[in-house]
Amino acid sequence: MSTAEEVPGLLVPPDLEVALLLQTVWDMLAMGGHWPTYERVDRVLFHQHHLDIATVMSRTSTELLRGGRPEGGAPPRDDGELTLTLAGAASCSGSGPAIDVVVAAARLAAAAERDLDPAEADPLLTFADVARELGIDPSRARDVARRSGLLLVSEPWTGSNSLSEDSWQLRVDRRARPYAGVHDLAEYWGRRKERAPASRDTRQAAPAENIIQLNRRWRLGEQLGEGGFGKVFVAVGDDGTAVAVKFVPKEPGAERELLFARQEGFRNVVPVLDDGELGDDYVLVMPMADATLRERLFAAGGGLSVGEALAVLIDVVTALTDLEGQVVHRDIKPENVMLLDGTWCLADFGISRYSDASTATHTRMFSLSKEYAAPEQWRLDRATSAADVYAVGVMAFELLAGHRPFPGPGLHDFQEQHLTQAPPHLGGVSPQLDAIVQDCLAKQPKARPTPVSLLQRLEHAATPKTAPGFSALVDAYRQHCEREVAAAAVVTAQDITNMTKQKRRPGLAAAASRTWARVSTTLLSTVLEAAPGVAVYHLDDGGWLVILDGAALELSTAWPVPDLAPRWPFDVIAHATVKVVVHPTHADWEGRSHSLWYCDAQREGQYGWFETAFMSQHGGGPQEPFALWPEKAEGALSDVLASTQVAWPFTELVPGETDEFGDRWIGWFGAAVKGKLFRPSFIPESDPAGSWRRA
């Protein structure tokens, strides 16, 4: 079954409190076999979730829920029951089997009406008929029969029908004809929208006074949709420009300026063409989008190609680079990404700030877009641009895999998954691209890439490159094979608000280990791609060693580092080493090794893997330059002239990529295999001055 979010035109809950109300109604139906009363749902919401049902129902459309009391958003029923529509049920966990029955019933009803002899009476369709079609044993599916029968009552093509405790039957007439051949909810809903009576359509007529005057005059048309923070109408300007007009209710606790955020100079955001106030609403006028990203995903039937996904992500992250430090969106998801004139743009970043400010702290968790919310948002911490990067990571996973990294389905399931569970790795993409997504989904905000860094990495991933080091190793391996032929031869979720540096270290160490594993895997896979027959040795410490014709390339595991403060100018979390060893014929020089430190060497609080190396003031050692453990490198980083000095500038590694770092090392290894790697003529080879933070 398609999820509610994947069905174009199907109204979905505007916020998590409404979603919780609908889920509660469905769960109580599942437990009791009948629609629950308003009073029973009220008690559950109040005692289990501290929610006021009247407040939540005032935001709940009758296209999702019916019944209740007059003060609610839905008209009352005489029996006091709350009932879900098919759209309301579609947003609930556990409703899939019943909705599948409704869709199959429509398909069978259309077939029965088509095959009917004109002289005969209307055919009768039963649950047993549908169960056989779906391969269900009717005697073991009484609950499904009951729930599907209750949902069928409100469908526009059903007429006279009867419902028992464990079955149902209905008479079929011409109204079922449009549903011939439907197989899923999306297809069913598309035909239902086209043919259902206007009173059942989610679109509503514009207000009677359909001319509004802001800075410009606009003529309102039909209502396009409704969410927790506003209604949206089609409108046309005096010059014929078609636009979307959003009415946002004025809410206590939220200032006007939060809604009307400055947009000048921001690329790839949906612009506000006009704005103002009308009565109890703020009004925003925006261009009509060609499509939303959610609609594109639905049209694609799942994920997108790598090329198309990268193009979308680059457009979105370009917007984030401009917004960084000024506006945090807080609600990035495919529904808020719009296609305008060939560019994917962020929409509603003012709405998200307004929503956040006008929602009470204790209920804010229920207003999150649960599928995309960052761990710190679940903890009710202050959101920064890192929360937007996390949401982009979830969206990137969805674009590439066709599903989200965390399946939920319930509110607290999502909370647990975002806070504690590591995301799965992406299949069918490069290690480089998988690493980008994994880094965006880091539990620690400071372990995620900045928008600028993320944009650079995405652009890099989208641009094929010719790597000279890779080519050098391919050539070296080819020569090796010719000679042989000739001779016949995981941050945890328990991070606390305002953590101290010491409490933050375990989470950062976990991020360091996870990203280092990807660096290691990527480099080794590149070596094996270039030289598939090379000997590989996996070391006890978790590192690896490859040997070819007496030359070797070695990469260690990542080791944790004790806190070096206050003696150090920056914070080092973990370290590793990379080494190339030349052929033993080099009597006085064994090769070179570099240090790799997970630290905030250049920007305080911004952690990543940095490559560096050291040299002795006296020179001439067997390894030059050489790696050092951080504990032994204090003198080299001080302002005092020491016997050991920095020989390689601190250079940040981009996890998952082989360019620069990876290509350089496999190039050195290829040269060593050929016997053409020598001690550097000058050290340092590049000026390291200014490449790390001073105390």
mmCIF file of N, CA and C in Angstrom, residues 288-296 334-335 337-341 343-345:
data_model
loop_
_atom_site.group_PDB
_atom_site.id
_atom_site.type_symbol
_atom_site.label_atom_id
_atom_site.label_comp_id
_atom_site.label_asym_id
_atom_site.label_seq_id
_atom_site.Cartn_x
_atom_site.Cartn_y
_atom_site.Cartn_z
ATOM 1 N N MET A 288 3.218 29.982 -8.390
ATOM 2 C CA MET A 288 2.719 28.612 -8.516
ATOM 3 C C MET A 288 3.879 27.711 -8.932
ATOM 4 N N ALA A 289 4.104 26.660 -8.183
ATOM 5 C CA ALA A 289 5.200 25.734 -8.497
ATOM 6 C C ALA A 289 4.780 24.785 -9.613
ATOM 7 N N ASP A 290 5.788 24.328 -10.376
ATOM 8 C CA ASP A 290 5.521 23.323 -11.405
ATOM 9 C C ASP A 290 5.197 21.972 -10.772
ATOM 10 N N ALA A 291 5.850 21.676 -9.648
ATOM 11 C CA ALA A 291 5.627 20.409 -8.947
ATOM 12 C C ALA A 291 6.327 20.487 -7.605
ATOM 13 N N THR A 292 5.920 19.622 -6.686
ATOM 14 C CA THR A 292 6.680 19.442 -5.450
ATOM 15 C C THR A 292 7.586 18.226 -5.615
ATOM 16 N N LEU A 293 8.597 18.153 -4.777
ATOM 17 C CA LEU A 293 9.490 16.992 -4.840
ATOM 18 C C LEU A 293 8.740 15.717 -4.470
ATOM 19 N N ARG A 294 7.760 15.828 -3.572
ATOM 20 C CA ARG A 294 6.961 14.647 -3.249
ATOM 21 C C ARG A 294 6.230 14.145 -4.478
ATOM 22 N N GLU A 295 5.671 15.062 -5.277
ATOM 23 C CA GLU A 295 4.987 14.653 -6.504
ATOM 24 C C GLU A 295 5.959 14.017 -7.484
ATOM 25 N N ARG A 296 7.182 14.536 -7.552
ATOM 26 C CA ARG A 296 8.183 13.947 -8.448
ATOM 27 C C ARG A 296 8.524 12.526 -8.012
ATOM 28 N N PRO A 334 10.324 16.673 1.309
ATOM 29 C CA PRO A 334 9.947 16.789 -0.106
ATOM 30 C C PRO A 334 8.721 17.663 -0.352
ATOM 31 N N GLU A 335 7.808 17.738 0.613
ATOM 32 C CA GLU A 335 6.626 18.583 0.431
ATOM 33 C C GLU A 335 6.990 20.063 0.400
ATOM 34 N N VAL A 337 9.814 21.305 -0.925
ATOM 35 C CA VAL A 337 10.773 21.560 -2.000
ATOM 36 C C VAL A 337 9.978 21.644 -3.305
ATOM 37 N N MET A 338 10.043 22.793 -3.966
ATOM 38 C CA MET A 338 9.203 23.078 -5.133
ATOM 39 C C MET A 338 10.059 23.298 -6.379
ATOM 40 N N LEU A 339 9.552 22.861 -7.513
ATOM 41 C CA LEU A 339 10.227 23.087 -8.784
ATOM 42 C C LEU A 339 9.706 24.384 -9.403
ATOM 43 N N LEU A 340 10.597 25.363 -9.540
ATOM 44 C CA LEU A 340 10.253 26.649 -10.149
ATOM 45 C C LEU A 340 11.222 26.931 -11.283
ATOM 46 N N ASP A 341 10.702 26.994 -12.505
ATOM 47 C CA ASP A 341 11.525 27.324 -13.672
ATOM 48 C C ASP A 341 12.771 26.451 -13.755
ATOM 49 N N THR A 343 14.388 24.853 -11.382
ATOM 50 C CA THR A 343 15.242 24.822 -10.195
ATOM 51 C C THR A 343 14.426 24.361 -8.999
ATOM 52 N N TRP A 344 15.003 23.465 -8.197
ATOM 53 C CA TRP A 344 14.335 23.015 -6.980
ATOM 54 C C TRP A 344 14.591 24.033 -5.876
ATOM 55 N N CYS A 345 13.514 24.540 -5.279
ATOM 56 C CA CYS A 345 13.616 25.636 -4.321
ATOM 57 C C CYS A 345 12.966 25.249 -2.995
#
